């Protein structure tokens, strides 16, 4: 894995990190033992960036991270969490300094730290991005030492562009993968210009780009790939990257033809993301230690050729773009 400066913050992180949504919940049956094993394997492989959120398993993910790091003797990778989704209803009016401070205090306790490395607004309603007082509140919390920095996790490219107008925003987390290529057209150039760190999430399109999902794959009732297939619980773009399931399966078979012999499709998909020099870190999840080790190894694959990159672009434009390009 390569190491990158995390934007304007005094952190250096590996270009592959650990996405901790799966060890918190909403991915079916992932046991705590498997979650701990996955995180330990990621750290053993050298990963130095962990992404979580206060709502992943209602704090379970944060607590597992804290306990694993304590057990390892105080090892300190950069840990990014998120805040805002505990609001019910999840509305812009709830993004007050008092509410955010309460969420941050809870994460400080869950993660057993005195200051959060990075807190990200968790896909807030668009109106929040037009409320400078929200960011003034975050500035105050940073000045008070409760957070070292803050960023925004966004659904849409346009939301990312708006968020980085605030000078205190040091990072943007956005969906970017073979099936979601629009950020590279409109957003990455401006983020680079402002030295904003980019966290690429949903890199495997909720497992579609692992190449292991078929029409017959069963998803448990508590797996978002079941209960959020049509956006019933949260933005549908978070599930299969917003790609209709049957369309995604068709596109996967086209992508499969491009994967070199001896390479998994998941590793290929991660390497595709790392071809962009705008991406600071990609955060695949892992259900077990084997997946975590495979994610780390993907960074060491040879660069993809121009012909292969062009072929993935053609598949995207022909099959995927009509369904997602102007939505996110």
PDB file of C-alpha atoms in Angstrom:
ATOM      1  CA  UNK A   1       0.000   0.000   0.000  1.00  0.00           C
ATOM      2  CA  UNK A   2       1.047   3.572  -0.631  1.00  0.00           C
ATOM      3  CA  UNK A   3       0.863   6.322   1.961  1.00  0.00           C
ATOM      4  CA  UNK A   4      -0.756   9.683   1.287  1.00  0.00           C
ATOM      5  CA  UNK A   5      -0.994  12.912   3.213  1.00  0.00           C
ATOM      6  CA  UNK A   6      -4.580  13.316   4.389  1.00  0.00           C
ATOM      7  CA  UNK A   7      -5.271  16.633   2.715  1.00  0.00           C
ATOM      8  CA  UNK A   8      -4.381  19.562   4.954  1.00  0.00           C
ATOM      9  CA  UNK A   9      -4.360  17.503   8.159  1.00  0.00           C
ATOM     10  CA  UNK A  10      -1.159  16.285   9.840  1.00  0.00           C
ATOM     11  CA  UNK A  11      -1.949  12.631   9.139  1.00  0.00           C
ATOM     12  CA  UNK A  12      -0.462  10.196   6.654  1.00  0.00           C
ATOM     13  CA  UNK A  13      -2.747   7.309   5.704  1.00  0.00           C
ATOM     14  CA  UNK A  14      -2.560   4.187   3.570  1.00  0.00           C
ATOM     15  CA  UNK A  15      -4.415   4.389   0.281  1.00  0.00           C
ATOM     16  CA  UNK A  16      -6.583   1.447   1.359  1.00  0.00           C
ATOM     17  CA  UNK A  17      -8.377   1.811   4.668  1.00  0.00           C
ATOM     18  CA  UNK A  18     -10.914  -0.147   6.677  1.00  0.00           C
ATOM     19  CA  UNK A  19     -14.613   0.605   6.264  1.00  0.00           C
ATOM     20  CA  UNK A  20     -16.281  -0.350   9.541  1.00  0.00           C
ATOM     21  CA  UNK A  21     -19.965  -0.277   8.534  1.00  0.00           C
ATOM     22  CA  UNK A  22     -20.058  -4.048   8.190  1.00  0.00           C
ATOM     23  CA  UNK A  23     -18.778  -4.697  11.706  1.00  0.00           C
ATOM     24  CA  UNK A  24     -21.498  -2.441  13.092  1.00  0.00           C
ATOM     25  CA  UNK A  25     -24.568  -3.853  11.406  1.00  0.00           C
ATOM     26  CA  UNK A  26     -26.948  -3.641   8.400  1.00  0.00           C
ATOM     27  CA  UNK A  27     -24.964  -6.266   6.493  1.00  0.00           C
ATOM     28  CA  UNK A  28     -26.674  -9.407   7.713  1.00  0.00           C
ATOM     29  CA  UNK A  29     -24.942 -11.788  10.069  1.00  0.00           C
ATOM     30  CA  UNK A  30     -21.442 -10.470  10.775  1.00  0.00           C
ATOM     31  CA  UNK A  31     -20.409 -11.741  14.195  1.00  0.00           C
ATOM     32  CA  UNK A  32     -18.426  -9.578  16.576  1.00  0.00           C
ATOM     33  CA  UNK A  33     -15.630 -12.153  16.487  1.00  0.00           C
ATOM     34  CA  UNK A  34     -15.438 -11.920  12.696  1.00  0.00           C
ATOM     35  CA  UNK A  35     -15.546  -8.140  12.872  1.00  0.00           C
ATOM     36  CA  UNK A  36     -12.673  -8.036  15.333  1.00  0.00           C
ATOM     37  CA  UNK A  37     -10.690 -10.515  13.248  1.00  0.00           C
ATOM     38  CA  UNK A  38     -11.255  -8.405  10.133  1.00  0.00           C
ATOM     39  CA  UNK A  39     -10.070  -5.221  11.835  1.00  0.00           C
ATOM     40  CA  UNK A  40      -7.032  -6.934  13.326  1.00  0.00           C
ATOM     41  CA  UNK A  41      -6.126  -8.374   9.923  1.00  0.00           C
ATOM     42  CA  UNK A  42      -6.431  -4.932   8.333  1.00  0.00           C
ATOM     43  CA  UNK A  43      -4.139  -3.410  10.944  1.00  0.00           C
ATOM     44  CA  UNK A  44      -1.701  -6.315  10.669  1.00  0.00           C
ATOM     45  CA  UNK A  45      -1.565  -5.646   6.921  1.00  0.00           C
ATOM     46  CA  UNK A  46      -0.528  -2.067   7.670  1.00  0.00           C
ATOM     47  CA  UNK A  47      -3.745  -0.087   7.147  1.00  0.00           C
ATOM     48  CA  UNK A  48      -3.645   3.234   8.968  1.00  0.00           C
ATOM     49  CA  UNK A  49      -7.156   4.584   8.308  1.00  0.00           C
ATOM     50  CA  UNK A  50     -10.469   3.408   9.779  1.00  0.00           C
ATOM     51  CA  UNK A  51     -13.860   4.860   8.857  1.00  0.00           C
ATOM     52  CA  UNK A  52     -16.880   4.389  11.104  1.00  0.00           C
ATOM     53  CA  UNK A  53     -20.016   6.243  12.252  1.00  0.00           C
ATOM     54  CA  UNK A  54     -21.948   6.708  15.455  1.00  0.00           C
ATOM     55  CA  UNK A  55     -24.987   4.937  13.976  1.00  0.00           C
ATOM     56  CA  UNK A  56     -23.196   1.799  12.804  1.00  0.00           C
ATOM     57  CA  UNK A  57     -24.761  -0.710  15.143  1.00  0.00           C
ATOM     58  CA  UNK A  58     -25.805   2.192  17.407  1.00  0.00           C
ATOM     59  CA  UNK A  59     -22.173   2.682  18.444  1.00  0.00           C
ATOM     60  CA  UNK A  60     -21.147  -0.979  18.239  1.00  0.00           C
ATOM     61  CA  UNK A  61     -18.645  -0.308  15.466  1.00  0.00           C
ATOM     62  CA  UNK A  62     -16.960   2.525  17.376  1.00  0.00           C
ATOM     63  CA  UNK A  63     -16.737   0.435  20.547  1.00  0.00           C
ATOM     64  CA  UNK A  64     -15.221  -2.545  18.725  1.00  0.00           C
ATOM     65  CA  UNK A  65     -12.604  -0.263  17.174  1.00  0.00           C
ATOM     66  CA  UNK A  66     -11.718   1.197  20.580  1.00  0.00           C
ATOM     67  CA  UNK A  67     -11.402  -2.214  22.179  1.00  0.00           C
ATOM     68  CA  UNK A  68      -9.312  -3.682  19.352  1.00  0.00           C
ATOM     69  CA  UNK A  69      -6.909  -0.737  19.447  1.00  0.00           C
ATOM     70  CA  UNK A  70      -6.641  -0.991  23.230  1.00  0.00           C
ATOM     71  CA  UNK A  71      -5.927  -4.713  23.000  1.00  0.00           C
ATOM     72  CA  UNK A  72      -3.208  -4.017  20.447  1.00  0.00           C
ATOM     73  CA  UNK A  73      -1.427  -1.777  22.921  1.00  0.00           C
ATOM     74  CA  UNK A  74      -2.602   1.665  21.969  1.00  0.00           C
ATOM     75  CA  UNK A  75      -1.898   1.521  18.235  1.00  0.00           C
ATOM     76  CA  UNK A  76      -3.191   4.753  16.700  1.00  0.00           C
ATOM     77  CA  UNK A  77      -4.296   4.677  13.089  1.00  0.00           C
ATOM     78  CA  UNK A  78      -6.390   7.643  11.970  1.00  0.00           C
ATOM     79  CA  UNK A  79     -10.014   6.992  12.937  1.00  0.00           C
ATOM     80  CA  UNK A  80     -12.759   8.937  11.173  1.00  0.00           C
ATOM     81  CA  UNK A  81     -16.319   8.843  12.441  1.00  0.00           C
ATOM     82  CA  UNK A  82     -19.553  10.541  11.424  1.00  0.00           C
ATOM     83  CA  UNK A  83     -22.366  12.430  13.101  1.00  0.00           C
ATOM     84  CA  UNK A  84     -25.874  13.577  12.275  1.00  0.00           C
ATOM     85  CA  UNK A  85     -27.787  10.424  11.468  1.00  0.00           C
ATOM     86  CA  UNK A  86     -28.874   9.972  15.076  1.00  0.00           C
ATOM     87  CA  UNK A  87     -31.332  12.793  14.471  1.00  0.00           C
ATOM     88  CA  UNK A  88     -34.933  11.610  14.287  1.00  0.00           C
ATOM     89  CA  UNK A  89     -36.292  12.997  12.104  1.00  0.00           C
ATOM     90  CA  UNK A  90     -33.128  13.554  10.091  1.00  0.00           C
ATOM     91  CA  UNK A  91     -33.735  17.182   9.151  1.00  0.00           C
ATOM     92  CA  UNK A  92     -31.523  20.210   8.619  1.00  0.00           C
ATOM     93  CA  UNK A  93     -32.952  21.977  11.663  1.00  0.00           C
ATOM     94  CA  UNK A  94     -31.401  19.303  13.861  1.00  0.00           C
ATOM     95  CA  UNK A  95     -27.826  20.157  12.868  1.00  0.00           C
ATOM     96  CA  UNK A  96     -27.328  22.541  15.778  1.00  0.00           C
ATOM     97  CA  UNK A  97     -24.046  22.980  17.608  1.00  0.00           C
ATOM     98  CA  UNK A  98     -25.629  21.494  20.737  1.00  0.00           C
ATOM     99  CA  UNK A  99     -26.808  18.365  18.927  1.00  0.00           C
ATOM    100  CA  UNK A 100     -23.515  17.879  17.100  1.00  0.00           C
ATOM    101  CA  UNK A 101     -21.580  18.339  20.330  1.00  0.00           C
ATOM    102  CA  UNK A 102     -23.765  15.691  21.955  1.00  0.00           C
ATOM    103  CA  UNK A 103     -23.088  13.253  19.126  1.00  0.00           C
ATOM    104  CA  UNK A 104     -19.367  14.013  19.274  1.00  0.00           C
ATOM    105  CA  UNK A 105     -19.276  13.497  23.043  1.00  0.00           C
ATOM    106  CA  UNK A 106     -20.912  10.095  22.572  1.00  0.00           C
ATOM    107  CA  UNK A 107     -18.334   9.119  19.940  1.00  0.00           C
ATOM    108  CA  UNK A 108     -15.508  10.313  22.186  1.00  0.00           C
ATOM    109  CA  UNK A 109     -16.780   7.927  24.857  1.00  0.00           C
ATOM    110  CA  UNK A 110     -17.341   5.052  22.415  1.00  0.00           C
ATOM    111  CA  UNK A 111     -13.874   5.428  20.898  1.00  0.00           C
ATOM    112  CA  UNK A 112     -12.260   6.088  24.299  1.00  0.00           C
ATOM    113  CA  UNK A 113     -10.351   9.164  23.123  1.00  0.00           C
ATOM    114  CA  UNK A 114     -10.105  12.793  24.208  1.00  0.00           C
ATOM    115  CA  UNK A 115     -10.303  14.188  20.675  1.00  0.00           C
ATOM    116  CA  UNK A 116     -11.730  12.742  17.448  1.00  0.00           C
ATOM    117  CA  UNK A 117      -9.268  12.609  14.560  1.00  0.00           C
ATOM    118  CA  UNK A 118     -12.009  13.447  12.066  1.00  0.00           C
ATOM    119  CA  UNK A 119     -15.760  13.862  12.329  1.00  0.00           C
ATOM    120  CA  UNK A 120     -17.822  13.910   9.152  1.00  0.00           C
ATOM    121  CA  UNK A 121     -21.346  15.204   8.750  1.00  0.00           C
ATOM    122  CA  UNK A 122     -23.148  12.003   7.763  1.00  0.00           C
ATOM    123  CA  UNK A 123     -24.823  12.693   4.410  1.00  0.00           C
ATOM    124  CA  UNK A 124     -26.727  15.686   5.787  1.00  0.00           C
ATOM    125  CA  UNK A 125     -29.787  17.174   4.085  1.00  0.00           C
ATOM    126  CA  UNK A 126     -28.670  19.552   1.360  1.00  0.00           C
ATOM    127  CA  UNK A 127     -29.998  22.541   3.300  1.00  0.00           C
ATOM    128  CA  UNK A 128     -27.292  22.002   5.921  1.00  0.00           C
ATOM    129  CA  UNK A 129     -24.659  22.931   3.361  1.00  0.00           C
ATOM    130  CA  UNK A 130     -26.293  26.353   3.058  1.00  0.00           C
ATOM    131  CA  UNK A 131     -26.240  26.998   6.807  1.00  0.00           C
ATOM    132  CA  UNK A 132     -22.829  28.516   7.648  1.00  0.00           C
ATOM    133  CA  UNK A 133     -23.697  28.416  11.336  1.00  0.00           C
ATOM    134  CA  UNK A 134     -23.336  24.609  11.222  1.00  0.00           C
ATOM    135  CA  UNK A 135     -19.728  24.950  10.127  1.00  0.00           C
ATOM    136  CA  UNK A 136     -19.113  27.767  12.599  1.00  0.00           C
ATOM    137  CA  UNK A 137     -20.236  25.330  15.292  1.00  0.00           C
ATOM    138  CA  UNK A 138     -17.779  22.723  14.033  1.00  0.00           C
ATOM    139  CA  UNK A 139     -15.033  25.347  14.056  1.00  0.00           C
ATOM    140  CA  UNK A 140     -15.830  26.032  17.713  1.00  0.00           C
ATOM    141  CA  UNK A 141     -15.731  22.319  18.574  1.00  0.00           C
ATOM    142  CA  UNK A 142     -12.380  22.044  16.817  1.00  0.00           C
ATOM    143  CA  UNK A 143     -11.048  25.059  18.710  1.00  0.00           C
ATOM    144  CA  UNK A 144     -12.243  23.426  21.947  1.00  0.00           C
ATOM    145  CA  UNK A 145     -10.171  20.358  21.102  1.00  0.00           C
ATOM    146  CA  UNK A 146     -13.023  17.877  20.779  1.00  0.00           C
ATOM    147  CA  UNK A 147     -12.221  17.262  17.108  1.00  0.00           C
ATOM    148  CA  UNK A 148      -8.968  17.616  15.200  1.00  0.00           C
ATOM    149  CA  UNK A 149     -10.745  18.203  11.903  1.00  0.00           C
ATOM    150  CA  UNK A 150     -14.050  17.845  10.117  1.00  0.00           C
ATOM    151  CA  UNK A 151     -15.380  16.849   6.732  1.00  0.00           C
ATOM    152  CA  UNK A 152     -18.618  15.917   5.018  1.00  0.00           C
ATOM    153  CA  UNK A 153     -19.877  12.623   3.669  1.00  0.00           C
ATOM    154  CA  UNK A 154     -22.062  13.407   0.658  1.00  0.00           C
ATOM    155  CA  UNK A 155     -24.435  11.647  -1.700  1.00  0.00           C
ATOM    156  CA  UNK A 156     -24.119  13.966  -4.694  1.00  0.00           C
ATOM    157  CA  UNK A 157     -21.223  15.566  -6.545  1.00  0.00           C
ATOM    158  CA  UNK A 158     -22.881  18.965  -6.255  1.00  0.00           C
ATOM    159  CA  UNK A 159     -23.057  18.598  -2.474  1.00  0.00           C
ATOM    160  CA  UNK A 160     -19.325  17.939  -2.394  1.00  0.00           C
ATOM    161  CA  UNK A 161     -18.638  21.047  -4.443  1.00  0.00           C
ATOM    162  CA  UNK A 162     -20.731  23.144  -2.077  1.00  0.00           C
ATOM    163  CA  UNK A 163     -19.197  21.624   1.065  1.00  0.00           C
ATOM    164  CA  UNK A 164     -15.620  22.425   0.097  1.00  0.00           C
ATOM    165  CA  UNK A 165     -16.486  26.099  -0.218  1.00  0.00           C
ATOM    166  CA  UNK A 166     -16.216  26.138   3.588  1.00  0.00           C
ATOM    167  CA  UNK A 167     -12.512  26.581   4.370  1.00  0.00           C
ATOM    168  CA  UNK A 168     -12.655  24.321   7.428  1.00  0.00           C
ATOM    169  CA  UNK A 169     -13.808  21.266   5.465  1.00  0.00           C
ATOM    170  CA  UNK A 170     -10.720  19.066   5.126  1.00  0.00           C
ATOM    171  CA  UNK A 171     -12.278  15.965   3.573  1.00  0.00           C
ATOM    172  CA  UNK A 172     -15.145  14.714   1.463  1.00  0.00           C
ATOM    173  CA  UNK A 173     -16.395  11.157   1.505  1.00  0.00           C
ATOM    174  CA  UNK A 174     -18.176  10.193  -1.711  1.00  0.00           C
ATOM    175  CA  UNK A 175     -19.231   7.088  -3.609  1.00  0.00           C
ATOM    176  CA  UNK A 176     -16.720   6.368  -6.363  1.00  0.00           C
ATOM    177  CA  UNK A 177     -16.353   3.089  -8.210  1.00  0.00           C
ATOM    178  CA  UNK A 178     -16.567   1.554 -11.687  1.00  0.00           C
ATOM    179  CA  UNK A 179     -20.338   2.071 -11.520  1.00  0.00           C
ATOM    180  CA  UNK A 180     -20.161   5.649 -10.183  1.00  0.00           C
ATOM    181  CA  UNK A 181     -17.686   7.634 -12.272  1.00  0.00           C
ATOM    182  CA  UNK A 182     -19.180  11.124 -12.202  1.00  0.00           C
ATOM    183  CA  UNK A 183     -17.007  12.447  -9.330  1.00  0.00           C
ATOM    184  CA  UNK A 184     -14.006  12.209 -11.636  1.00  0.00           C
ATOM    185  CA  UNK A 185     -15.709  14.488 -14.170  1.00  0.00           C
ATOM    186  CA  UNK A 186     -16.799  17.349 -11.964  1.00  0.00           C
ATOM    187  CA  UNK A 187     -15.471  17.126  -8.454  1.00  0.00           C
ATOM    188  CA  UNK A 188     -11.985  15.685  -8.132  1.00  0.00           C
ATOM    189  CA  UNK A 189     -10.211  18.516  -9.943  1.00  0.00           C
ATOM    190  CA  UNK A 190     -11.643  21.123  -7.577  1.00  0.00           C
ATOM    191  CA  UNK A 191     -10.929  18.971  -4.520  1.00  0.00           C
ATOM    192  CA  UNK A 192      -7.297  18.607  -5.604  1.00  0.00           C
ATOM    193  CA  UNK A 193      -7.024  22.358  -6.117  1.00  0.00           C
ATOM    194  CA  UNK A 194      -8.157  22.965  -2.536  1.00  0.00           C
ATOM    195  CA  UNK A 195      -6.074  20.078  -1.113  1.00  0.00           C
ATOM    196  CA  UNK A 196      -9.187  18.345   0.213  1.00  0.00           C
ATOM    197  CA  UNK A 197      -8.796  14.675   1.133  1.00  0.00           C
ATOM    198  CA  UNK A 198     -11.081  12.293  -0.783  1.00  0.00           C
ATOM    199  CA  UNK A 199     -12.439   9.169   0.919  1.00  0.00           C
ATOM    200  CA  UNK A 200     -13.920   6.802  -1.678  1.00  0.00           C
ATOM    201  CA  UNK A 201     -16.750   4.735  -0.241  1.00  0.00           C
ATOM    202  CA  UNK A 202     -18.952   1.888  -1.566  1.00  0.00           C
ATOM    203  CA  UNK A 203     -15.995   0.797  -3.726  1.00  0.00           C
ATOM    204  CA  UNK A 204     -17.497  -2.584  -4.613  1.00  0.00           C
ATOM    205  CA  UNK A 205     -21.058  -1.310  -5.133  1.00  0.00           C
ATOM    206  CA  UNK A 206     -22.269  -3.221  -2.065  1.00  0.00           C
ATOM    207  CA  UNK A 207     -20.597  -6.389  -3.277  1.00  0.00           C
ATOM    208  CA  UNK A 208     -21.751  -6.343  -6.898  1.00  0.00           C
ATOM    209  CA  UNK A 209     -18.193  -5.657  -8.038  1.00  0.00           C
ATOM    210  CA  UNK A 210     -16.910  -8.606  -6.048  1.00  0.00           C
ATOM    211  CA  UNK A 211     -18.328 -10.722  -8.862  1.00  0.00           C
ATOM    212  CA  UNK A 212     -19.761 -13.156  -6.315  1.00  0.00           C
ATOM    213  CA  UNK A 213     -23.377 -11.974  -6.260  1.00  0.00           C
ATOM    214  CA  UNK A 214     -25.897 -13.680  -8.538  1.00  0.00           C
ATOM    215  CA  UNK A 215     -29.640 -13.493  -9.083  1.00  0.00           C
ATOM    216  CA  UNK A 216     -29.972 -16.299  -6.559  1.00  0.00           C
ATOM    217  CA  UNK A 217     -27.980 -14.629  -3.786  1.00  0.00           C
ATOM    218  CA  UNK A 218     -30.042 -14.375  -0.605  1.00  0.00           C
ATOM    219  CA  UNK A 219     -29.726 -11.276   1.556  1.00  0.00           C
ATOM    220  CA  UNK A 220     -30.880 -11.448   5.170  1.00  0.00           C
ATOM    221  CA  UNK A 221     -33.767  -9.284   6.329  1.00  0.00           C
ATOM    222  CA  UNK A 222     -31.364  -7.026   8.272  1.00  0.00           C
ATOM    223  CA  UNK A 223     -29.039  -6.570   5.265  1.00  0.00           C
ATOM    224  CA  UNK A 224     -29.478  -3.193   3.551  1.00  0.00           C
ATOM    225  CA  UNK A 225     -29.148  -4.970   0.202  1.00  0.00           C
ATOM    226  CA  UNK A 226     -32.538  -6.427   1.064  1.00  0.00           C
ATOM    227  CA  UNK A 227     -34.362  -3.743   3.031  1.00  0.00           C
ATOM    228  CA  UNK A 228     -32.992  -0.723   1.124  1.00  0.00           C
ATOM    229  CA  UNK A 229     -33.037  -2.150  -2.407  1.00  0.00           C
ATOM    230  CA  UNK A 230     -35.324   0.683  -3.522  1.00  0.00           C
ATOM    231  CA  UNK A 231     -34.255   3.331  -1.026  1.00  0.00           C
ATOM    232  CA  UNK A 232     -36.811   2.450   1.635  1.00  0.00           C
ATOM    233  CA  UNK A 233     -34.532   3.294   4.588  1.00  0.00           C
ATOM    234  CA  UNK A 234     -31.943   5.753   3.204  1.00  0.00           C
ATOM    235  CA  UNK A 235     -30.601   7.019  -0.107  1.00  0.00           C
ATOM    236  CA  UNK A 236     -30.791   4.205  -2.645  1.00  0.00           C
ATOM    237  CA  UNK A 237     -27.375   5.226  -3.948  1.00  0.00           C
ATOM    238  CA  UNK A 238     -25.825   3.601  -0.870  1.00  0.00           C
ATOM    239  CA  UNK A 239     -27.143   0.182  -1.958  1.00  0.00           C
ATOM    240  CA  UNK A 240     -25.529  -1.298  -5.071  1.00  0.00           C
ATOM    241  CA  UNK A 241     -24.386   2.294  -5.790  1.00  0.00           C
ATOM    242  CA  UNK A 242     -27.929   3.020  -6.960  1.00  0.00           C
ATOM    243  CA  UNK A 243     -27.622   0.658  -9.922  1.00  0.00           C
ATOM    244  CA  UNK A 244     -30.714  -1.484 -10.605  1.00  0.00           C
ATOM    245  CA  UNK A 245     -29.817  -5.013  -9.515  1.00  0.00           C
ATOM    246  CA  UNK A 246     -30.355  -6.732 -12.869  1.00  0.00           C
ATOM    247  CA  UNK A 247     -28.460  -4.009 -14.733  1.00  0.00           C
ATOM    248  CA  UNK A 248     -25.614  -4.333 -12.260  1.00  0.00           C
ATOM    249  CA  UNK A 249     -25.378  -8.082 -12.777  1.00  0.00           C
ATOM    250  CA  UNK A 250     -25.229  -7.588 -16.545  1.00  0.00           C
ATOM    251  CA  UNK A 251     -22.472  -4.983 -16.232  1.00  0.00           C
ATOM    252  CA  UNK A 252     -20.508  -7.192 -13.836  1.00  0.00           C
ATOM    253  CA  UNK A 253     -20.273  -9.890 -16.490  1.00  0.00           C
ATOM    254  CA  UNK A 254     -18.815  -7.335 -18.906  1.00  0.00           C
ATOM    255  CA  UNK A 255     -16.304  -6.129 -16.312  1.00  0.00           C
ATOM    256  CA  UNK A 256     -15.349  -9.723 -15.545  1.00  0.00           C
ATOM    257  CA  UNK A 257     -13.877 -10.056 -19.051  1.00  0.00           C
ATOM    258  CA  UNK A 258     -11.334  -7.342 -18.193  1.00  0.00           C
ATOM    259  CA  UNK A 259     -10.044  -8.902 -14.973  1.00  0.00           C
ATOM    260  CA  UNK A 260      -6.573 -10.438 -15.412  1.00  0.00           C
ATOM    261  CA  UNK A 261      -6.190 -14.129 -14.748  1.00  0.00           C
ATOM    262  CA  UNK A 262      -5.293 -14.768 -11.128  1.00  0.00           C
ATOM    263  CA  UNK A 263      -6.857 -11.508  -9.929  1.00  0.00           C
ATOM    264  CA  UNK A 264     -10.208 -11.292  -8.169  1.00  0.00           C
ATOM    265  CA  UNK A 265     -12.816  -8.890  -9.452  1.00  0.00           C
ATOM    266  CA  UNK A 266     -12.883  -7.186  -6.053  1.00  0.00           C
ATOM    267  CA  UNK A 267      -9.145  -6.498  -6.215  1.00  0.00           C
ATOM    268  CA  UNK A 268      -9.520  -5.266  -9.797  1.00  0.00           C
ATOM    269  CA  UNK A 269     -12.319  -2.893  -8.757  1.00  0.00           C
ATOM    270  CA  UNK A 270     -10.250  -1.479  -5.897  1.00  0.00           C
ATOM    271  CA  UNK A 271      -7.222  -1.034  -8.152  1.00  0.00           C
ATOM    272  CA  UNK A 272      -9.436   0.825 -10.630  1.00  0.00           C
ATOM    273  CA  UNK A 273     -10.298   3.365  -7.921  1.00  0.00           C
ATOM    274  CA  UNK A 274      -6.647   3.808  -6.986  1.00  0.00           C
ATOM    275  CA  UNK A 275      -5.856   4.776 -10.573  1.00  0.00           C
ATOM    276  CA  UNK A 276      -7.220   8.216  -9.652  1.00  0.00           C
ATOM    277  CA  UNK A 277      -4.580  10.400  -8.029  1.00  0.00           C
ATOM    278  CA  UNK A 278      -7.371  12.431  -6.418  1.00  0.00           C
ATOM    279  CA  UNK A 279      -8.394   9.570  -4.123  1.00  0.00           C
ATOM    280  CA  UNK A 280      -6.656   9.758  -0.757  1.00  0.00           C
ATOM    281  CA  UNK A 281      -8.048   6.510   0.627  1.00  0.00           C
ATOM    282  CA  UNK A 282     -10.603   3.909  -0.418  1.00  0.00           C
ATOM    283  CA  UNK A 283     -12.551   2.214   2.379  1.00  0.00           C
ATOM    284  CA  UNK A 284     -13.799  -1.269   1.469  1.00  0.00           C
ATOM    285  CA  UNK A 285     -15.549  -3.154   4.221  1.00  0.00           C
ATOM    286  CA  UNK A 286     -14.630  -6.650   5.309  1.00  0.00           C
ATOM    287  CA  UNK A 287     -16.761  -9.350   6.891  1.00  0.00           C
ATOM    288  CA  UNK A 288     -13.751 -11.420   7.963  1.00  0.00           C
ATOM    289  CA  UNK A 289      -9.957 -11.456   8.130  1.00  0.00           C
ATOM    290  CA  UNK A 290      -9.552 -12.988   4.681  1.00  0.00           C
ATOM    291  CA  UNK A 291     -11.462 -10.151   3.024  1.00  0.00           C
ATOM    292  CA  UNK A 292      -9.467  -7.545   4.941  1.00  0.00           C
ATOM    293  CA  UNK A 293      -6.153  -9.037   3.807  1.00  0.00           C
ATOM    294  CA  UNK A 294      -7.387  -9.219   0.215  1.00  0.00           C
ATOM    295  CA  UNK A 295      -8.420  -5.558   0.315  1.00  0.00           C
ATOM    296  CA  UNK A 296      -4.947  -4.529   1.448  1.00  0.00           C
ATOM    297  CA  UNK A 297      -3.273  -6.641  -1.235  1.00  0.00           C
ATOM    298  CA  UNK A 298      -5.295  -4.986  -4.006  1.00  0.00           C
ATOM    299  CA  UNK A 299      -3.179  -1.858  -3.661  1.00  0.00           C
ATOM    300  CA  UNK A 300      -0.124  -3.792  -4.803  1.00  0.00           C
ATOM    301  CA  UNK A 301      -1.590  -4.881  -8.135  1.00  0.00           C
ATOM    302  CA  UNK A 302       0.015  -3.499 -11.275  1.00  0.00           C
ATOM    303  CA  UNK A 303      -1.583  -0.330 -12.672  1.00  0.00           C
ATOM    304  CA  UNK A 304      -4.418  -0.931 -15.115  1.00  0.00           C
ATOM    305  CA  UNK A 305      -3.680  -0.218 -18.762  1.00  0.00           C
ATOM    306  CA  UNK A 306      -5.180   2.659 -20.711  1.00  0.00           C
ATOM    307  CA  UNK A 307      -7.119   0.145 -22.807  1.00  0.00           C
ATOM    308  CA  UNK A 308      -8.644  -1.459 -19.719  1.00  0.00           C
ATOM    309  CA  UNK A 309      -9.573   1.920 -18.264  1.00  0.00           C
ATOM    310  CA  UNK A 310     -11.201   2.868 -21.563  1.00  0.00           C
ATOM    311  CA  UNK A 311     -13.128  -0.398 -21.583  1.00  0.00           C
ATOM    312  CA  UNK A 312     -14.505   0.202 -18.088  1.00  0.00           C
ATOM    313  CA  UNK A 313     -15.511   3.667 -19.210  1.00  0.00           C
ATOM    314  CA  UNK A 314     -17.401   2.239 -22.192  1.00  0.00           C
ATOM    315  CA  UNK A 315     -19.260  -0.257 -19.988  1.00  0.00           C
ATOM    316  CA  UNK A 316     -20.201   2.554 -17.622  1.00  0.00           C
ATOM    317  CA  UNK A 317     -21.460   4.852 -20.355  1.00  0.00           C
ATOM    318  CA  UNK A 318     -23.421   2.142 -22.160  1.00  0.00           C
ATOM    319  CA  UNK A 319     -25.017   0.274 -19.263  1.00  0.00           C
ATOM    320  CA  UNK A 320     -24.713   2.211 -16.026  1.00  0.00           C
ATOM    321  CA  UNK A 321     -24.686   5.956 -16.720  1.00  0.00           C
ATOM    322  CA  UNK A 322     -28.325   6.131 -17.887  1.00  0.00           C
ATOM    323  CA  UNK A 323     -29.385   4.978 -14.419  1.00  0.00           C
ATOM    324  CA  UNK A 324     -27.007   6.915 -12.153  1.00  0.00           C
ATOM    325  CA  UNK A 325     -25.000   9.646 -13.868  1.00  0.00           C
ATOM    326  CA  UNK A 326     -27.377  12.582 -13.412  1.00  0.00           C
ATOM    327  CA  UNK A 327     -28.742  11.387 -10.066  1.00  0.00           C
ATOM    328  CA  UNK A 328     -25.593  11.588  -7.962  1.00  0.00           C
TER     329      UNK A 328
END
